Every structure is written in C-alpha cells, then in structure tokens.
Amino acid sequence: MRSSWGADRSRQRLFAPGHRKLHFERGRRGILTCSAPRLLNATLLMLSRLHRMTSGMPVEVWHVGELSRREARQVERHPGLGRGTRVYDLTSALPRDFPADEIAELRGY
C-alpha cells in the first residue's frame, strides 16, 4: 500500500532516527494512553482509577493535534491524576513535510 507521502507504509518508521524525538526517560514507569476530545471524559475516568490503583504512577496522555489547549489543561489539572500529569501532541514528533491526510489517519477517534 502506498501513501500520499510517497513511501511504502510498511517501511515507514514514525520514530526512526531523523525524526524529532519525544520526551522519554529510560527506566521511568507510568501510565500512558492516547485520547481524543470525544473520549476525554472516559479517558479521565479510566486514568483516575488506574492512577489510584498504581499508587500514583505518573500519567501521560498523547494525541495527534486533537486536544485543544483548554482540554490539555483539563487533563493536566485533573484532581484524580496528581501533579506531573503531562499531555503530548505527537504532531511535534512528525517531520515538517508530513502530509495532513497522513496525520488524519493517525487520529483515531
């Protein structure tokens, strides 16, 4: 299958060398999930429960340009998630010339 980006998708590696790096700390543990606006309430409920069950592990929520700044702040300041909760927009890790239609395919909801 060929994408509009002109490369065989089976050979594309989003996190291959040459792509901008995402925040990562080796040896660190936590809860990571992806979300979108229409799933945000369910995501916050699930994360609150997991955070409580795991004795307060740090939480990260990733999205692909889907959450507004207001929604990202809502996640970061949610009382059930504790301090240090972070929201990352994965579009910052994509090459600058990555086509909009490919970004739309990464969005899941």
PDB file of C-alpha atoms in Angstrom:
ATOM      1  CA  MET A   1       0.000   0.000   0.000  1.00  0.00           C
ATOM      2  CA  ARG A   2       1.408   3.384  -0.954  1.00  0.00           C
ATOM      3  CA  SER A   3       0.661   6.538   0.952  1.00  0.00           C
ATOM      4  CA  SER A   4       0.350  10.020  -0.457  1.00  0.00           C
ATOM      5  CA  TRP A   5       3.692  10.719   1.197  1.00  0.00           C
ATOM      6  CA  GLY A   6       5.219   8.509  -1.481  1.00  0.00           C
ATOM      7  CA  ALA A   7       6.714   5.814   0.717  1.00  0.00           C
ATOM      8  CA  ASP A   8       5.741   2.243   1.372  1.00  0.00           C
ATOM      9  CA  ARG A   9       3.883   2.322   4.702  1.00  0.00           C
ATOM     10  CA  SER A  10       5.360  -0.965   5.791  1.00  0.00           C
ATOM     11  CA  ARG A  11       8.786   0.677   5.712  1.00  0.00           C
ATOM     12  CA  GLN A  12       7.810   3.953   7.376  1.00  0.00           C
ATOM     13  CA  ARG A  13       9.010   4.191  10.935  1.00  0.00           C
ATOM     14  CA  LEU A  14       7.499   7.098  12.789  1.00  0.00           C
ATOM     15  CA  PHE A  15      10.147   7.038  15.498  1.00  0.00           C
ATOM     16  CA  ALA A  16      13.092   6.230  13.225  1.00  0.00           C
ATOM     17  CA  PRO A  17      16.353   8.174  13.500  1.00  0.00           C
ATOM     18  CA  GLY A  18      15.993  11.566  11.894  1.00  0.00           C
ATOM     19  CA  HIS A  19      12.529  12.201  13.327  1.00  0.00           C
ATOM     20  CA  ARG A  20      12.227  14.651  16.155  1.00  0.00           C
ATOM     21  CA  LYS A  21      12.390  12.903  19.494  1.00  0.00           C
ATOM     22  CA  LEU A  22       9.601  12.620  22.023  1.00  0.00           C
ATOM     23  CA  HIS A  23      10.131  13.076  25.732  1.00  0.00           C
ATOM     24  CA  PHE A  24      11.427   9.795  27.166  1.00  0.00           C
ATOM     25  CA  GLU A  25      13.252   8.839  30.323  1.00  0.00           C
ATOM     26  CA  ARG A  26      14.806   5.367  30.399  1.00  0.00           C
ATOM     27  CA  GLY A  27      13.793   3.351  33.435  1.00  0.00           C
ATOM     28  CA  ARG A  28      10.821   5.544  34.254  1.00  0.00           C
ATOM     29  CA  ARG A  29       7.440   3.912  34.801  1.00  0.00           C
ATOM     30  CA  GLY A  30       3.986   5.341  34.419  1.00  0.00           C
ATOM     31  CA  ILE A  31       0.633   5.237  32.693  1.00  0.00           C
ATOM     32  CA  LEU A  32       0.419   6.277  29.062  1.00  0.00           C
ATOM     33  CA  THR A  33      -2.678   6.463  26.864  1.00  0.00           C
ATOM     34  CA  CYS A  34      -3.949   8.216  23.790  1.00  0.00           C
ATOM     35  CA  SER A  35      -7.165  10.196  23.671  1.00  0.00           C
ATOM     36  CA  ALA A  36      -9.346  12.464  21.577  1.00  0.00           C
ATOM     37  CA  PRO A  37     -11.961  15.091  22.502  1.00  0.00           C
ATOM     38  CA  ARG A  38     -14.988  12.818  22.339  1.00  0.00           C
ATOM     39  CA  LEU A  39     -13.260  10.252  24.592  1.00  0.00           C
ATOM     40  CA  LEU A  40     -11.834  12.712  27.087  1.00  0.00           C
ATOM     41  CA  ASN A  41     -14.336  12.118  29.915  1.00  0.00           C
ATOM     42  CA  ALA A  42     -13.962   8.335  29.668  1.00  0.00           C
ATOM     43  CA  THR A  43     -10.162   8.719  29.462  1.00  0.00           C
ATOM     44  CA  LEU A  44     -10.083  10.855  32.616  1.00  0.00           C
ATOM     45  CA  LEU A  45     -12.243   8.367  34.500  1.00  0.00           C
ATOM     46  CA  MET A  46     -10.047   5.428  33.428  1.00  0.00           C
ATOM     47  CA  LEU A  47      -6.831   7.300  34.261  1.00  0.00           C
ATOM     48  CA  SER A  48      -8.113   8.381  37.676  1.00  0.00           C
ATOM     49  CA  ARG A  49      -8.849   4.778  38.576  1.00  0.00           C
ATOM     50  CA  LEU A  50      -5.525   3.490  37.236  1.00  0.00           C
ATOM     51  CA  HIS A  51      -3.612   6.281  38.974  1.00  0.00           C
ATOM     52  CA  ARG A  52      -5.277   5.389  42.274  1.00  0.00           C
ATOM     53  CA  MET A  53      -4.683   1.624  41.794  1.00  0.00           C
ATOM     54  CA  THR A  54      -0.989   2.056  40.925  1.00  0.00           C
ATOM     55  CA  SER A  55      -0.103   4.177  43.941  1.00  0.00           C
ATOM     56  CA  GLY A  56       0.172   7.375  41.976  1.00  0.00           C
ATOM     57  CA  MET A  57       2.248   6.481  38.924  1.00  0.00           C
ATOM     58  CA  PRO A  58       2.809   9.468  36.632  1.00  0.00           C
ATOM     59  CA  VAL A  59       0.342   9.870  33.760  1.00  0.00           C
ATOM     60  CA  GLU A  60       0.891  10.917  30.137  1.00  0.00           C
ATOM     61  CA  VAL A  61      -1.806  11.444  27.519  1.00  0.00           C
ATOM     62  CA  TRP A  62      -0.792  11.557  23.870  1.00  0.00           C
ATOM     63  CA  HIS A  63      -2.817  12.918  20.980  1.00  0.00           C
ATOM     64  CA  VAL A  64      -2.272  13.932  17.358  1.00  0.00           C
ATOM     65  CA  GLY A  65      -3.316  17.580  17.270  1.00  0.00           C
ATOM     66  CA  GLU A  66      -6.784  16.688  18.558  1.00  0.00           C
ATOM     67  CA  LEU A  67      -6.950  18.221  22.014  1.00  0.00           C
ATOM     68  CA  SER A  68      -7.301  21.963  22.450  1.00  0.00           C
ATOM     69  CA  ARG A  69      -5.148  23.819  24.975  1.00  0.00           C
ATOM     70  CA  ARG A  70      -8.169  24.009  27.261  1.00  0.00           C
ATOM     71  CA  GLU A  71      -8.678  20.241  27.064  1.00  0.00           C
ATOM     72  CA  ALA A  72      -4.969  19.586  27.658  1.00  0.00           C
ATOM     73  CA  ARG A  73      -5.061  21.814  30.775  1.00  0.00           C
ATOM     74  CA  GLN A  74      -8.188  19.956  31.924  1.00  0.00           C
ATOM     75  CA  VAL A  75      -6.209  16.701  31.800  1.00  0.00           C
ATOM     76  CA  GLU A  76      -3.064  18.138  33.418  1.00  0.00           C
ATOM     77  CA  ARG A  77      -5.046  19.701  36.272  1.00  0.00           C
ATOM     78  CA  HIS A  78      -7.484  16.854  36.865  1.00  0.00           C
ATOM     79  CA  PRO A  79      -7.652  16.275  40.638  1.00  0.00           C
ATOM     80  CA  GLY A  80      -7.683  12.479  40.280  1.00  0.00           C
ATOM     81  CA  LEU A  81      -4.364  12.351  38.414  1.00  0.00           C
ATOM     82  CA  GLY A  82      -1.947  14.153  40.694  1.00  0.00           C
ATOM     83  CA  ARG A  83       0.805  16.561  39.852  1.00  0.00           C
ATOM     84  CA  GLY A  84       3.113  15.881  36.971  1.00  0.00           C
ATOM     85  CA  THR A  85       0.431  14.707  34.541  1.00  0.00           C
ATOM     86  CA  ARG A  86       1.514  15.643  31.032  1.00  0.00           C
ATOM     87  CA  VAL A  87      -0.178  15.917  27.654  1.00  0.00           C
ATOM     88  CA  TYR A  88       1.896  15.497  24.484  1.00  0.00           C
ATOM     89  CA  ASP A  89       0.871  16.408  20.966  1.00  0.00           C
ATOM     90  CA  LEU A  90       2.553  13.827  18.736  1.00  0.00           C
ATOM     91  CA  THR A  91       2.461  16.133  15.716  1.00  0.00           C
ATOM     92  CA  SER A  92       5.606  17.710  17.172  1.00  0.00           C
ATOM     93  CA  ALA A  93       7.406  14.399  16.513  1.00  0.00           C
ATOM     94  CA  LEU A  94       6.368  14.208  12.862  1.00  0.00           C
ATOM     95  CA  PRO A  95       8.504  15.508  10.004  1.00  0.00           C
ATOM     96  CA  ARG A  96       7.513  19.025   8.970  1.00  0.00           C
ATOM     97  CA  ASP A  97       6.528  17.827   5.499  1.00  0.00           C
ATOM     98  CA  PHE A  98       4.266  15.054   6.818  1.00  0.00           C
ATOM     99  CA  PRO A  99       1.003  15.427   4.846  1.00  0.00           C
ATOM    100  CA  ALA A 100      -2.248  16.417   6.538  1.00  0.00           C
ATOM    101  CA  ASP A 101      -4.047  13.344   5.209  1.00  0.00           C
ATOM    102  CA  GLU A 102      -1.464  11.114   6.898  1.00  0.00           C
ATOM    103  CA  ILE A 103      -1.933  12.979  10.177  1.00  0.00           C
ATOM    104  CA  ALA A 104      -5.689  12.427   9.817  1.00  0.00           C
ATOM    105  CA  GLU A 105      -5.036   8.675   9.571  1.00  0.00           C
ATOM    106  CA  LEU A 106      -3.091   8.770  12.847  1.00  0.00           C
ATOM    107  CA  ARG A 107      -6.093  10.310  14.566  1.00  0.00           C
ATOM    108  CA  GLY A 108      -8.148   7.511  15.867  1.00  0.00           C
ATOM    109  CA  TYR A 109     -11.451   8.786  17.058  1.00  0.00           C
TER     110      TYR A 109
END
